[in-house]
Structure formats: structure tokens, C-alpha cells
Short mmCIF file of C-alpha atoms in Angstrom, two decimals:
data_model
loop_
_atom_site.label_atom_id
_atom_site.label_comp_id
_atom_site.label_asym_id
_atom_site.label_seq_id
_atom_site.Cartn_x
_atom_site.Cartn_y
_atom_site.Cartn_z
CA UNK A 1 -119.51 25.55 53.10
CA UNK A 2 -121.59 26.18 49.96
CA UNK A 3 -122.91 22.47 49.75
CA UNK A 4 -125.21 22.98 52.90
CA UNK A 5 -126.87 26.11 51.81
CA UNK A 6 -129.72 27.82 54.05
CA UNK A 7 -132.37 26.39 51.48
CA UNK A 8 -131.05 22.78 51.72
CA UNK A 9 -130.58 22.91 55.42
CA UNK A 10 -134.28 24.32 55.88
CA UNK A 11 -135.71 21.53 53.50
CA UNK A 12 -133.57 19.06 55.41
CA UNK A 13 -134.86 20.14 58.73
CA UNK A 14 -138.34 20.92 57.81
CA UNK A 15 -139.42 18.70 54.70
CA UNK A 16 -142.21 19.90 52.71
CA UNK A 17 -144.87 17.10 51.64
CA UNK A 18 -143.65 14.66 54.32
CA UNK A 19 -146.10 11.87 55.00
CA UNK A 20 -147.91 9.37 52.78
CA UNK A 21 -151.25 9.20 50.93
CA UNK A 22 -154.27 6.77 51.91
CA UNK A 23 -154.86 6.12 48.11
CA UNK A 24 -152.01 7.07 45.99
CA UNK A 25 -152.16 6.70 42.15
CA UNK A 26 -148.39 5.34 42.35
CA UNK A 27 -146.28 4.48 45.10
CA UNK A 28 -142.51 3.90 44.86
CA UNK A 29 -139.96 2.87 47.41
CA UNK A 30 -136.45 3.82 46.09
CA UNK A 31 -133.12 2.82 47.77
CA UNK A 32 -129.69 4.00 47.35
CA UNK A 33 -127.60 0.83 47.92
CA UNK A 34 -124.54 2.89 48.23
CA UNK A 35 -125.49 4.66 51.65
CA UNK A 36 -128.75 2.96 52.73
CA UNK A 37 -130.90 6.21 51.99
CA UNK A 38 -134.24 5.39 51.34
CA UNK A 39 -137.33 7.24 50.32
CA UNK A 40 -141.08 6.19 49.86
CA UNK A 41 -142.83 8.26 47.53
CA UNK A 42 -146.63 8.72 46.74
CA UNK A 43 -148.14 10.57 44.11
CA UNK A 44 -152.04 11.33 43.44
CA UNK A 45 -153.02 12.27 39.98
CA UNK A 46 -156.19 13.52 38.42
CA UNK A 47 -157.14 14.55 35.29
CA UNK A 48 -153.30 14.04 34.22
CA UNK A 49 -152.39 16.71 36.90
CA UNK A 50 -150.30 16.15 40.44
CA UNK A 51 -153.07 16.87 43.04
CA UNK A 52 -151.04 15.67 45.91
CA UNK A 53 -147.48 14.06 46.62
CA UNK A 54 -145.82 12.97 49.84
CA UNK A 55 -142.70 11.23 50.93
CA UNK A 56 -141.10 9.48 53.77
CA UNK A 57 -137.55 9.07 53.83
CA UNK A 58 -134.24 8.73 55.70
CA UNK A 59 -131.01 9.85 54.77
CA UNK A 60 -128.57 12.50 54.38
CA UNK A 61 -129.33 16.21 53.92
CA UNK A 62 -128.74 16.12 50.26
CA UNK A 63 -131.13 13.35 49.27
CA UNK A 64 -133.78 14.52 51.59
CA UNK A 65 -133.65 18.30 50.72
CA UNK A 66 -133.44 17.41 47.05
CA UNK A 67 -136.59 15.27 47.24
CA UNK A 68 -138.49 17.94 49.36
CA UNK A 69 -137.55 20.92 46.72
CA UNK A 70 -138.57 18.36 43.98
CA UNK A 71 -141.97 17.64 44.90
CA UNK A 72 -142.45 21.27 45.95
CA UNK A 73 -141.93 21.99 42.19
CA UNK A 74 -144.03 19.63 40.70
CA UNK A 75 -147.46 20.39 42.39
CA UNK A 76 -150.22 20.92 39.90
CA UNK A 77 -148.28 19.99 37.06
CA UNK A 78 -149.16 17.89 34.13
CA UNK A 79 -147.37 14.36 34.51
CA UNK A 80 -146.44 14.55 30.79
CA UNK A 81 -144.30 17.46 31.71
CA UNK A 82 -142.64 15.53 34.69
CA UNK A 83 -141.35 13.12 32.12
CA UNK A 84 -139.04 15.91 30.97
CA UNK A 85 -137.41 16.46 34.27
CA UNK A 86 -133.76 15.93 34.12
CA UNK A 87 -130.88 15.45 36.71
CA UNK A 88 -129.97 19.13 35.98
CA UNK A 89 -133.22 20.18 36.86
CA UNK A 90 -132.84 18.72 40.51
CA UNK A 91 -129.37 20.28 40.53
CA UNK A 92 -130.85 23.80 39.69
CA UNK A 93 -133.45 23.33 42.35
CA UNK A 94 -130.51 22.66 44.97
CA UNK A 95 -128.65 25.64 43.81
CA UNK A 96 -125.45 23.86 44.12
CA UNK A 97 -122.93 21.65 42.28
CA UNK A 98 -122.55 18.11 43.93
CA UNK A 99 -119.69 16.03 43.67
CA UNK A 100 -119.99 12.70 41.79
CA UNK A 101 -119.92 10.82 45.01
CA UNK A 102 -122.98 12.69 46.26
CA UNK A 103 -124.86 12.82 42.90
CA UNK A 104 -126.64 9.80 43.69
CA UNK A 105 -127.89 11.17 46.80
CA UNK A 106 -129.20 14.26 45.00
CA UNK A 107 -131.13 12.19 42.35
CA UNK A 108 -132.91 9.57 44.80
CA UNK A 109 -135.91 11.55 44.80
CA UNK A 110 -135.82 11.92 40.96
CA UNK A 111 -135.32 8.43 40.22
CA UNK A 112 -138.14 7.52 42.40
CA UNK A 113 -140.50 10.10 40.71
CA UNK A 114 -139.24 8.88 37.41
CA UNK A 115 -140.41 5.25 38.29
CA UNK A 116 -143.83 6.46 39.71
CA UNK A 117 -144.38 8.18 36.38
CA UNK A 118 -143.77 4.98 34.39
CA UNK A 119 -146.24 3.05 36.60
CA UNK A 120 -148.90 5.77 35.94
CA UNK A 121 -148.37 5.37 32.06
CA UNK A 122 -148.54 1.59 32.31
CA UNK A 123 -151.67 2.01 34.34
CA UNK A 124 -153.21 3.99 32.02
CA UNK A 125 -152.53 1.65 29.17
CA UNK A 126 -154.49 -1.09 30.94
CA UNK B 1 -87.57 0.53 65.54
CA UNK B 2 -88.51 3.53 63.20
CA UNK B 3 -90.61 6.26 64.51
CA UNK B 4 -94.15 6.01 63.30
CA UNK B 5 -96.65 8.88 62.49
CA UNK B 6 -95.23 12.30 61.31
CA UNK B 7 -91.70 10.92 60.78
CA UNK B 8 -92.84 8.18 58.20
CA UNK B 9 -95.38 10.35 56.50
CA UNK B 10 -92.24 11.59 54.54
CA UNK B 11 -92.15 7.88 52.68
CA UNK B 12 -95.55 8.34 51.06
CA UNK B 13 -95.74 11.15 48.56
CA UNK B 14 -99.33 11.33 48.55
CA UNK B 15 -98.87 13.15 51.87
CA UNK B 16 -97.34 16.27 49.86
CA UNK B 17 -101.05 16.72 48.25
CA UNK B 18 -103.28 19.55 49.43
CA UNK B 19 -107.04 19.13 49.18
CA UNK B 20 -109.26 22.24 49.27
CA UNK B 21 -106.05 24.23 50.33
CA UNK B 22 -105.35 21.74 53.41
CA UNK B 23 -102.89 19.04 53.76
CA UNK B 24 -104.49 15.64 53.34
CA UNK B 25 -105.33 13.82 56.48
CA UNK B 26 -105.88 10.03 55.42
CA UNK B 27 -108.42 8.29 57.63
CA UNK B 28 -109.75 5.54 55.35
CA UNK B 29 -107.15 2.90 55.82
CA UNK B 30 -109.69 0.23 56.24
CA UNK B 31 -110.89 0.62 52.58
CA UNK B 32 -107.11 0.95 51.28
CA UNK B 33 -103.81 2.14 52.44
CA UNK B 34 -101.53 4.81 51.08
CA UNK B 35 -98.31 3.39 49.30
CA UNK B 36 -94.89 4.11 50.30
CA UNK B 37 -92.20 5.48 47.71
CA UNK B 38 -90.49 1.94 48.10
CA UNK B 39 -93.66 0.27 46.65
CA UNK B 40 -94.23 2.82 43.74
CA UNK B 41 -90.60 2.62 42.59
CA UNK B 42 -90.80 -1.26 42.71
CA UNK B 43 -93.79 -0.86 40.34
CA UNK B 44 -92.03 1.58 37.69
CA UNK B 45 -88.65 -0.20 38.27
CA UNK B 46 -90.45 -3.42 36.85
CA UNK B 47 -91.92 -1.80 33.84
CA UNK B 48 -88.62 0.14 33.11
CA UNK B 49 -86.19 -2.54 33.30
CA UNK B 50 -87.68 -6.15 33.69
CA UNK B 51 -91.18 -6.29 31.86
CA UNK B 52 -91.70 -9.73 30.27
CA UNK B 53 -94.16 -12.66 30.74
CA UNK B 54 -93.50 -15.15 33.10
CA UNK B 55 -93.28 -18.87 33.21
CA UNK B 56 -92.65 -19.27 29.47
CA UNK B 57 -90.07 -17.13 28.08
CA UNK B 58 -86.21 -18.45 27.63
CA UNK B 59 -84.81 -14.91 27.22
CA UNK B 60 -83.25 -13.00 30.20
CA UNK B 61 -86.14 -10.49 31.07
CA UNK B 62 -88.59 -13.59 31.22
CA UNK B 63 -86.57 -15.39 33.55
CA UNK B 64 -86.00 -12.36 35.78
CA UNK B 65 -89.54 -11.48 36.01
CA UNK B 66 -90.39 -15.17 36.89
CA UNK B 67 -87.82 -15.18 39.46
CA UNK B 68 -89.24 -11.94 41.13
CA UNK B 69 -92.66 -13.06 40.74
CA UNK B 70 -91.88 -16.54 42.31
CA UNK B 71 -89.68 -15.03 45.05
CA UNK B 72 -92.63 -12.80 46.05
CA UNK B 73 -94.52 -16.19 46.46
CA UNK B 74 -91.82 -17.57 48.69
CA UNK B 75 -92.07 -14.11 50.83
CA UNK B 76 -95.46 -14.20 51.31
CA UNK B 77 -95.29 -17.88 52.68
CA UNK B 78 -92.42 -16.73 54.94
CA UNK B 79 -94.61 -13.76 55.99
CA UNK B 80 -97.43 -16.21 56.84
CA UNK B 81 -95.44 -18.57 58.25
CA UNK B 82 -96.61 -21.09 55.98
CA UNK B 83 -95.16 -24.78 55.56
CA UNK B 84 -94.39 -23.97 51.77
CA UNK B 85 -94.62 -21.19 48.96
CA UNK B 86 -96.77 -23.92 47.15
CA UNK B 87 -99.76 -22.98 49.63
CA UNK B 88 -99.63 -19.55 48.29
CA UNK B 89 -102.17 -18.39 45.53
CA UNK B 90 -102.11 -15.17 43.67
CA UNK B 91 -105.39 -13.55 42.88
CA UNK B 92 -107.05 -10.33 42.07
CA UNK B 93 -107.99 -9.67 45.73
CA UNK B 94 -109.30 -10.91 48.75
CA UNK B 95 -112.66 -11.32 47.12
CA UNK B 96 -111.30 -13.23 44.37
CA UNK B 97 -109.63 -15.36 46.89
CA UNK B 98 -112.63 -16.31 48.79
CA UNK B 99 -114.63 -16.68 45.73
CA UNK B 100 -111.97 -18.86 44.58
CA UNK B 101 -112.39 -21.29 47.61
CA UNK B 102 -116.30 -21.10 46.91
CA UNK B 103 -116.06 -22.05 43.38
CA UNK B 104 -113.48 -25.11 43.65
CA UNK B 105 -113.27 -26.67 47.23
CA UNK B 106 -116.58 -25.59 48.44
CA UNK B 107 -118.49 -26.52 45.37
CA UNK B 108 -117.08 -29.91 45.37
CA UNK B 109 -117.28 -30.63 49.47
CA UNK B 110 -120.66 -28.84 50.43
CA UNK B 111 -123.80 -30.76 49.74
CA UNK B 112 -127.49 -30.64 50.45
CA UNK B 113 -128.27 -30.24 54.22
CA UNK B 114 -124.94 -29.53 54.94
CA UNK B 115 -123.86 -26.32 57.10
CA UNK B 116 -121.81 -23.20 56.41
CA UNK B 117 -121.29 -20.86 59.45
CA UNK B 118 -120.45 -17.16 58.88
CA UNK B 119 -120.26 -14.41 61.67
CA UNK B 120 -122.60 -11.37 61.82
CA UNK B 121 -119.31 -9.26 61.44
CA UNK B 122 -118.77 -10.25 57.93
CA UNK B 123 -118.44 -7.80 55.12
CA UNK B 124 -120.00 -8.78 51.81
CA UNK B 125 -117.03 -10.47 50.33
CA UNK B 126 -117.15 -13.26 53.09
CA UNK B 127 -120.96 -13.55 53.21
CA UNK B 128 -122.52 -13.09 49.53
CA UNK B 129 -120.39 -15.87 47.93
CA UNK B 130 -121.55 -18.32 50.83
CA UNK B 131 -125.21 -16.98 50.46
CA UNK B 132 -124.93 -18.07 46.79
CA UNK B 133 -123.13 -21.47 47.42
CA UNK B 134 -125.76 -22.39 50.14
CA UNK B 135 -128.58 -21.53 47.82
CA UNK B 136 -127.12 -23.54 45.05
CA UNK B 137 -126.40 -26.41 47.14
CA UNK B 138 -129.51 -26.19 49.43
CA UNK B 139 -127.10 -26.10 52.25
CA UNK B 140 -127.85 -24.06 55.29
CA UNK B 141 -126.05 -20.75 56.15
CA UNK B 142 -125.98 -19.86 59.86
CA UNK B 143 -124.90 -16.77 61.17
CA UNK B 144 -122.93 -16.31 64.63
CA UNK B 145 -124.62 -13.32 66.19
CA UNK B 146 -123.27 -10.47 68.06
CA UNK B 147 -123.44 -9.97 71.94
CA UNK B 148 -124.47 -6.50 73.24
CA UNK B 149 -120.97 -5.73 73.70
CA UNK B 150 -120.30 -5.92 69.93
CA UNK B 151 -118.30 -9.25 70.17
CA UNK B 152 -119.09 -12.47 68.74
CA UNK B 153 -121.30 -14.82 70.70
CA UNK B 154 -119.05 -17.72 71.11
CA UNK B 155 -121.53 -19.65 73.15
CA UNK B 156 -124.06 -19.59 70.23
CA UNK B 157 -121.24 -20.60 67.71
CA UNK B 158 -120.78 -23.71 69.83
CA UNK B 159 -124.38 -24.59 69.74
CA UNK B 160 -124.33 -24.10 65.87
CA UNK B 161 -121.42 -26.29 65.32
CA UNK B 162 -122.30 -30.05 64.35
CA UNK B 163 -121.13 -32.82 62.39
CA UNK B 164 -122.93 -31.25 59.35
CA UNK B 165 -120.72 -28.05 59.51
CA UNK B 166 -118.24 -28.27 56.66
CA UNK B 167 -117.27 -24.80 56.57
CA UNK B 168 -116.94 -21.87 59.16
CA UNK B 169 -115.98 -18.44 57.57
CA UNK B 170 -114.39 -15.88 60.08
CA UNK B 171 -113.08 -12.35 59.75
CA UNK B 172 -109.76 -11.55 61.61
CA UNK B 173 -111.00 -8.12 62.46
CA UNK B 174 -114.21 -6.40 61.74
CA UNK B 175 -113.82 -3.46 59.08
CA UNK B 176 -116.78 -1.54 61.08
CA UNK B 177 -116.20 -2.33 64.66
CA UNK B 178 -112.61 -3.42 64.92
CA UNK B 179 -113.79 -6.53 66.77
CA UNK B 180 -111.31 -9.29 66.76
CA UNK B 181 -112.78 -12.70 67.12
CA UNK B 182 -110.91 -15.37 69.27
CA UNK B 183 -109.91 -17.21 66.24
CA UNK B 184 -107.59 -19.61 67.75
CA UNK B 185 -110.32 -21.09 69.89
CA UNK B 186 -112.66 -20.97 67.01
CA UNK B 187 -110.76 -22.92 64.68
CA UNK B 188 -109.90 -25.25 67.13
CA UNK B 189 -113.71 -25.95 67.97
CA UNK B 190 -114.43 -26.08 64.27
CA UNK B 191 -111.75 -28.70 63.64
CA UNK B 192 -113.42 -30.81 66.31
CA UNK B 193 -116.42 -31.55 64.34
CA UNK B 194 -114.36 -32.03 61.04
CA UNK B 195 -115.21 -28.35 59.58
CA UNK B 196 -112.85 -26.55 57.54
CA UNK B 197 -112.41 -22.76 58.61
CA UNK B 198 -111.74 -19.77 56.14
CA UNK B 199 -110.25 -16.80 57.65
CA UNK B 200 -110.61 -13.22 56.02
CA UNK B 201 -107.72 -11.59 57.09
CA UNK B 202 -108.00 -8.31 54.79
CA UNK B 203 -108.39 -6.05 57.86
CA UNK B 204 -105.65 -7.41 60.26
CA UNK B 205 -102.92 -8.70 58.01
CA UNK B 206 -101.45 -5.18 57.69
CA UNK B 207 -101.70 -4.35 61.62
CA UNK B 208 -100.70 -7.55 63.31
CA UNK B 209 -98.58 -10.62 62.74
CA UNK B 210 -100.49 -13.41 60.74
CA UNK B 211 -99.30 -16.83 61.51
CA UNK B 212 -101.26 -19.58 59.51
CA UNK B 213 -99.39 -22.43 61.28
CA UNK B 214 -100.04 -21.04 64.74
CA UNK B 215 -103.74 -20.27 63.93
CA UNK B 216 -104.30 -23.55 62.01
CA UNK B 217 -106.75 -22.33 59.51
CA UNK B 218 -107.40 -24.23 56.53
CA UNK B 219 -107.87 -21.01 53.97
CA UNK B 220 -106.78 -17.51 54.79
CA UNK B 221 -107.39 -14.71 52.32
CA UNK B 222 -106.28 -11.08 52.00
CA UNK B 223 -105.15 -8.45 49.65
CA UNK B 224 -102.20 -6.41 49.23
CA UNK B 225 -103.60 -2.86 48.87
CA UNK B 226 -104.70 -2.45 52.57
CA UNK B 227 -100.98 -3.44 53.64
CA UNK B 228 -99.38 -0.54 51.58
CA UNK B 229 -99.08 -2.89 48.33
CA UNK B 230 -100.73 -2.26 44.93
CA UNK B 231 -104.11 -2.85 44.13
CA UNK B 232 -105.13 -5.95 41.91
CA UNK B 233 -103.17 -8.36 44.08
CA UNK B 234 -104.78 -10.82 46.49
CA UNK B 235 -103.46 -13.77 48.32
CA UNK B 236 -105.11 -16.92 49.06
CA UNK B 237 -103.42 -19.39 51.61
CA UNK B 238 -104.39 -22.88 51.83
CA UNK B 239 -103.12 -25.91 53.46
CA UNK B 240 -101.33 -28.06 50.99
CA UNK B 241 -103.12 -31.46 51.40
CA UNK B 242 -106.23 -29.43 50.58
CA UNK B 243 -105.11 -27.57 47.46
CA UNK B 244 -103.95 -30.74 46.15
CA UNK B 245 -107.60 -32.03 46.40
CA UNK B 246 -109.11 -28.79 44.79
CA UNK B 247 -110.04 -28.74 41.29
CA UNK B 248 -108.71 -25.84 39.06
CA UNK B 249 -110.25 -22.48 39.09
CA UNK B 250 -110.09 -21.21 35.59
CA UNK B 251 -108.88 -22.76 32.68
CA UNK B 252 -106.35 -21.44 30.16
CA UNK B 253 -102.73 -20.85 29.49
CA UNK B 254 -99.98 -21.10 32.16
CA UNK B 255 -102.06 -23.42 34.68
CA UNK B 256 -101.62 -26.54 32.07
CA UNK B 257 -99.29 -29.36 32.16
CA UNK B 258 -99.68 -30.55 28.46
CA UNK B 259 -102.80 -29.89 25.97
CA UNK B 260 -103.89 -32.22 23.26
CA UNK B 261 -106.80 -31.41 21.08
CA UNK B 262 -109.50 -32.99 23.08
CA UNK B 263 -107.78 -33.27 26.63
CA UNK B 264 -105.34 -31.39 28.95
CA UNK B 265 -103.39 -31.96 32.27
CA UNK B 266 -103.00 -29.44 34.75
CA UNK B 267 -99.95 -28.33 36.70
CA UNK B 268 -99.81 -28.76 40.41
CA UNK B 269 -100.86 -26.26 43.11
CA UNK B 270 -100.58 -23.28 43.34
CA UNK B 271 -100.05 -22.83 39.53
CA UNK B 272 -103.04 -24.61 38.52
CA UNK B 273 -105.11 -21.90 39.85
CA UNK B 274 -103.32 -19.14 38.17
CA UNK B 275 -104.71 -19.33 34.49
CA UNK B 276 -103.66 -16.65 32.24
CA UNK B 277 -100.97 -13.76 32.53
CA UNK B 278 -101.25 -12.93 36.09
CA UNK B 279 -100.68 -9.37 37.67
CA UNK B 280 -96.82 -9.79 37.51
CA UNK B 281 -95.80 -5.93 38.18
CA UNK B 282 -98.16 -5.52 41.08
CA UNK B 283 -96.99 -8.97 42.75
CA UNK B 284 -93.36 -8.16 42.52
CA UNK B 285 -94.04 -4.74 43.92
CA UNK B 286 -96.21 -6.39 46.64
CA UNK B 287 -92.95 -7.80 47.97
CA UNK B 288 -91.48 -4.34 48.70
CA UNK B 289 -94.60 -3.52 50.73
CA UNK B 290 -93.79 -6.69 53.08
CA UNK B 291 -90.34 -5.79 53.38
CA UNK B 292 -91.48 -2.13 54.43
CA UNK B 293 -93.95 -3.47 57.07
CA UNK B 294 -91.58 -6.29 58.52
CA UNK B 295 -88.61 -3.53 58.58
CA UNK B 296 -90.95 -1.59 61.02
CA UNK B 297 -92.30 -4.40 62.90
CA UNK B 298 -95.72 -5.45 63.84
CA UNK B 299 -95.47 -4.77 67.66
CA UNK B 300 -94.45 -1.11 66.84
CA UNK B 301 -97.41 -1.06 64.31
CA UNK B 302 -99.71 -2.34 67.12
CA UNK B 303 -98.49 -0.09 69.60
CA UNK B 304 -99.25 2.66 67.27
CA UNK B 305 -102.88 1.60 66.34
CA UNK B 306 -103.59 1.24 69.95
CA UNK B 307 -102.40 4.76 71.02
CA UNK B 308 -104.30 6.29 67.99
CA UNK B 309 -107.55 4.41 68.70
CA UNK B 310 -107.26 5.33 72.46
CA UNK B 311 -106.86 8.84 71.70
CA UNK B 312 -109.46 9.15 69.22
CA UNK B 313 -111.79 7.63 71.50
CA UNK B 314 -111.17 9.97 74.14
CA UNK B 315 -111.40 12.85 71.98
CA UNK B 316 -114.66 11.87 70.13
CA UNK B 317 -116.22 10.65 73.61
CA UNK B 318 -116.19 14.44 74.77
CA UNK B 319 -118.99 15.30 72.29
CA UNK B 320 -122.29 13.95 73.58
CA UNK B 321 -123.87 14.12 70.08
CA UNK B 322 -121.33 11.46 69.06
CA UNK B 323 -122.04 7.83 69.32
CA UNK B 324 -119.09 5.33 69.12
CA UNK B 325 -119.43 2.05 67.89
CA UNK B 326 -116.54 -0.10 69.32
CA UNK B 327 -116.22 -2.96 71.69
CA UNK B 328 -114.81 -2.05 75.13
CA UNK B 329 -110.97 -2.85 75.38
CA UNK B 330 -110.71 -3.71 71.82
CA UNK B 331 -107.69 -2.48 70.09
CA UNK B 332 -108.07 -2.31 66.68
CA UNK B 333 -107.49 0.59 64.20
CA UNK B 334 -110.99 1.67 63.19
CA UNK B 335 -113.54 3.76 65.03
CA UNK B 336 -117.26 4.09 63.67
CA UNK B 337 -119.40 6.80 64.82
CA UNK B 338 -122.54 8.66 64.28
CA UNK B 339 -123.48 12.25 64.98
CA UNK B 340 -126.94 12.76 66.41
CA UNK B 341 -129.23 14.14 63.65
CA UNK B 342 -126.74 14.13 60.95
CA UNK B 343 -126.43 11.61 58.34
CA UNK B 344 -122.83 9.95 58.05
CA UNK B 345 -122.64 11.08 54.37
CA UNK B 346 -123.00 14.62 55.41
CA UNK B 347 -120.39 14.31 58.16
CA UNK B 348 -118.02 12.96 55.59
CA UNK B 349 -118.68 15.81 53.31
CA UNK B 350 -117.76 18.32 55.81
CA UNK B 351 -114.59 16.31 56.76
CA UNK B 352 -113.67 16.35 53.18
CA UNK B 353 -113.91 20.15 52.94
CA UNK B 354 -111.31 20.04 55.65
CA UNK B 355 -109.13 17.38 53.55
CA UNK B 356 -110.04 14.76 55.92
CA UNK B 357 -110.70 11.34 54.15
CA UNK B 358 -113.13 8.95 56.03
CA UNK B 359 -115.54 6.71 55.25
CA UNK B 360 -119.41 6.75 55.59
CA UNK B 361 -122.23 4.46 54.69
CA UNK B 362 -122.68 0.84 55.31
CA UNK B 363 -118.86 -0.30 54.50
CA UNK B 364 -119.80 -3.15 52.41
CA UNK B 365 -121.28 -4.70 55.58
CA UNK B 366 -124.81 -3.71 55.30
CA UNK B 367 -126.12 -6.55 57.79
CA UNK B 368 -123.54 -5.70 60.38
CA UNK B 369 -124.62 -1.89 60.17
CA UNK B 370 -128.36 -2.77 60.35
CA UNK B 371 -127.53 -4.82 63.36
CA UNK B 372 -126.35 -1.71 65.16
CA UNK B 373 -129.62 -0.05 64.50
CA UNK B 374 -128.41 2.72 62.37
CA UNK B 375 -128.94 3.59 59.05
CA UNK B 376 -125.03 4.08 58.24
CA UNK B 377 -122.01 5.05 60.13
CA UNK B 378 -119.01 7.32 59.55
CA UNK B 379 -115.77 5.55 60.13
CA UNK B 380 -112.17 6.66 61.04
CA UNK B 381 -109.37 4.06 60.49
CA UNK B 382 -105.83 4.51 61.28
CA UNK B 383 -102.47 3.23 60.01
CA UNK B 384 -98.82 3.76 60.79
CA UNK B 385 -98.65 7.14 59.19
CA UNK B 386 -101.18 8.77 61.20
CA UNK B 387 -100.74 11.20 64.06
CA UNK B 388 -102.66 12.50 67.09
CA UNK B 389 -102.70 15.73 65.30
CA UNK B 390 -104.64 14.24 62.55
CA UNK B 391 -107.16 13.03 65.20
CA UNK B 392 -107.27 16.59 66.50
CA UNK B 393 -107.98 17.86 62.66
CA UNK B 394 -110.56 15.35 62.75
CA UNK B 395 -112.13 16.86 65.77
CA UNK B 396 -112.10 20.32 64.51
CA UNK B 397 -113.93 19.09 61.33
CA UNK B 398 -116.46 17.55 63.96
CA UNK B 399 -117.06 20.88 65.39
CA UNK B 400 -117.71 22.31 61.97
CA UNK B 401 -120.30 19.54 61.68
CA UNK B 402 -121.98 20.99 64.52
CA UNK B 403 -121.67 24.40 63.42
CA UNK B 404 -123.06 23.70 59.76
CA UNK B 405 -126.02 21.98 61.25
CA UNK B 406 -126.66 24.59 63.75
CA UNK B 407 -126.39 22.05 66.78
CA UNK B 408 -130.06 22.05 66.61
CA UNK B 409 -131.61 18.28 65.85
CA UNK B 410 -133.66 18.25 62.59
CA UNK B 411 -137.35 17.71 63.77
CA UNK B 412 -137.62 14.95 61.01
CA UNK B 413 -134.16 14.58 59.59
CA UNK B 414 -133.56 10.78 60.10
CA UNK B 415 -136.53 9.10 61.00
CA UNK B 416 -137.60 5.40 60.24
CA UNK B 417 -139.98 4.74 57.53
CA UNK B 418 -143.51 4.60 58.86
#
């Protein structure tokens, strides 16, 4: 069973960055209407850098592990560099190929993160 | 009586398919059924020998196609025990059948402050059209709740009924729980306050005998593809006196009587509801599906469903990490379940690796799944070609789920949002 690698099961059981932030720079709640998976993502940014990020969620191993791995990978990063994150980056983090049906599970966290970045950019314009 | 299960599998070409090296076990019949060779052949025979547009050609092919199309209407009427073939409208599917009623009869009959009642068991197709209509008309939408036993709360239904109730929409069998509401009693009660009743028969029509005369429902909707027929064909049955009052659904060719530059007149029901070229091939092949089911007989099918469900319940109940969602004593053909600490999508993925097709998620019935207090469920649903050994294979896949997820519960895998 390649899909459920040790890494994925580990991040599913022990998700990193779980929780929420008291004063997030941006907060996004993202649903997958197909299966009811949901993620609440908080991100704190200072001087354009990610200083902290947390998520709470309920869903399948793929969506929860992918979010955990994704948040792990963006700590300390400049938010401009996050704009360049692609779906392929998430697949690389997971280290597996997912079926079309599970692709949406894998990308739930990235979708939430992209929305958060858009919110941050809009905030800055104002 | 033909023997069901293994014997009949041979008549469904898809079962020669292997997935991930294993022979296919198909347990997603509440989504759609597989098709017997007879139906597939009818479809290709039509295109090879008879293909033509209907109701307008003088030539031989057009006449043959028209005959077969209209014969199917007669076949469906007899199958449902309707009073006349003119009570049968062909649509694209069950969802369109329900939307047709919402856009025509209900749009004219339902006014501000009127009441529409639906049950908590409905899937989206028999809920969302009524939400929209109620919003547009400023009518009220009431929901018949579930009891703790996962059946409909009939007492509450009676208190919801009033002279303001214009329409009651009920499923004949829940696609998540298998619950079968007491339709005859509920329809009778609705009629005493002058309400019309629409039955969504999609889940039951291929599993048990449907008799619209005995039910006395005003509308009944279903699709062909869950009862061995092709996709893209739905049926709406409506009582003749209602059909005659209903305005047309869509406008265009085939539904008109005569057309002048500025005004047209329309054909009588059911043809005024079938604008444009219909799904001729699939309608004609649908007749073969009905023939196939009736040759077997619904007594045999129901017996087979009941045997599989009770076997699956007893096998799956052995696993203490598994929770089953099914009313006590109900004999349907669906079994929803969850595995403690494992999301249903992950269950379905592990099953799929073993070539076992099950459904996972919200089953197009989000409010109902939420009522059960879970994020989603996994669902096995059976039909006449399934066997006890299919269920044994599912049980082995379930053990594989335990193994993959190492039986330990995730510390924070499935948790509600804080």
C-alpha cells in the first residue's frame, strides 16, 4: 500500500502545527464539498516572513497529512515565494502519486494557503 | 426463478474486468448499477439498425424508432401500474424529473406562506429544488425529522401537515441508511389536507415492485441507470389530471402542435414536456432493463437483497471498531458504516486497491450525514449480482484497513473544529 506511506501516516497521526493563533495575519476556512473535509488555517506574517502557522481540521489521512507537511515546509519563508507553490509541490511533499479522485484531498491545504496569501496581499494594498 | 448472485454475474460483461490484479467486486449500486449484456446489445442494435429521429419522419427507420420509443413508454406505464402511458414523461434522469415538477406544477401551485414538507432522509435532488422554490415563492420548507432509530418521525409529520401544505416530497428508500418510509400511510395523510405527494423512487425502483396506483402518489420520479438501464434516462410519472393542468417545461420542437410566427399551441401530455430530440437510444435500451428485471422478479431480488444485507451486517458487526448506520429490522440494500479513527475516503481507497468499489463521503445527502453526527460514511450497496463472497472480500479489505492504520487510533486524526 504505497499511498499510505510511513510519512503520511505519521503526519496524519501526529499533525505538525496543529492549533490556532490568537492574532493571525490571515485565517481561512476551506471545505472540500465532495467529502466534507475541512481545514482552518491560521498564518502569522512579520516583515513578509511566515513566523507561525497553525491548522485545525477534520478529514482523511491524505488531506490532513498534506496540510501538515505543507505547513512544515513554509516556516520562515518569504510569502512572495509561497505564491509560486504549485500542486506538484504538494505531491512532491507527499512523495506519492494520488488518483484524480484523491487529488482534491491532497490540495485542500494548498488551496487554503493560497487564499490566505491573497488576503494578505489585499490587506497590504489597503 | 433465475438464480441470482454468481450465476447472473456472467450476464454482466463488466465482471470480466480486473482492477489492480483482482476481479471486480462492485458494491456501489446505490450510485449506479452495472448493465447486463441485453441492455448493452439493445443500445448498439438501435444505432446499428434503427437510428433515426422520432415523431417526424415518414421513412421506415423513423417509424421504427418512434414505435420502439413509444413502446417503452407503454412498458414503463405497465411496470409502474400507471393508468395510461400518457402519464409517463421521459427526462434526463431522476433529478430532472423532480426539477420538472418544481418548474411547472409547483411553480404555479405554490404561493407565499404555503408549506412544502420534505423528509430528513432526502438526498440533494429531492431537497435543493424545494429549498430554491420555497425561497423564490416565500413559501415555508418543513423537514420531517428522524427518530433515534433512524426512521422517519411520523408523529411529527402529522403535526406538520396543515391546509397550508401544498406538497410533500418523500424518498421511497434512503440512499444512506436504507430506511423505507411508510409511504402509503403518509400519502394518505397528506391527501386528507389536500397536499400533493412526490415520491423519489430512485433507490427502490430496481429493488422492489413499484405500484403508483396502490401508492396513490401524485408524482413519482426515478432514473433508469440504477435499475440496470443506461444513464441519461429518467422517468416522471404524474397523475393524468395534474399533467393536463401543468404548463410545458421547455419549449421548442417536438412539443408543439402548430407554430405561427408569433404564437404556438402545444401537444398534450406527455409530449408537451419532451421538447427537442430526446435520448432515443437509451430510452429504447431501458425497455430491455425492465424486461430483464421482470424476468427475474422482484420477490427474488428482494429476497437476495435481504440475504446480503443481513449477512453483511452480521459480518461487519464482528469488528468493534466499525459502526453501522442502519435501522433495526429494515431490509434494504445499503449499509453505511464508519471505521473508528479512519476517514471513509481512506477506507474506500484501501478497498479500491483490493478492487472493491464502495462509496464514501456525503452521498449527495449532506444534511442527513451531518444528522448522524459523523464527517462522512463509507457505504456498501448491493444488487442482484452480488454474492456473500463479495462481502467476505469486503471484510478482508476491512482488515487491511486496520492493518494499514496499525489499529492504533490517531491521537488527533478526526476531531471536530475547535
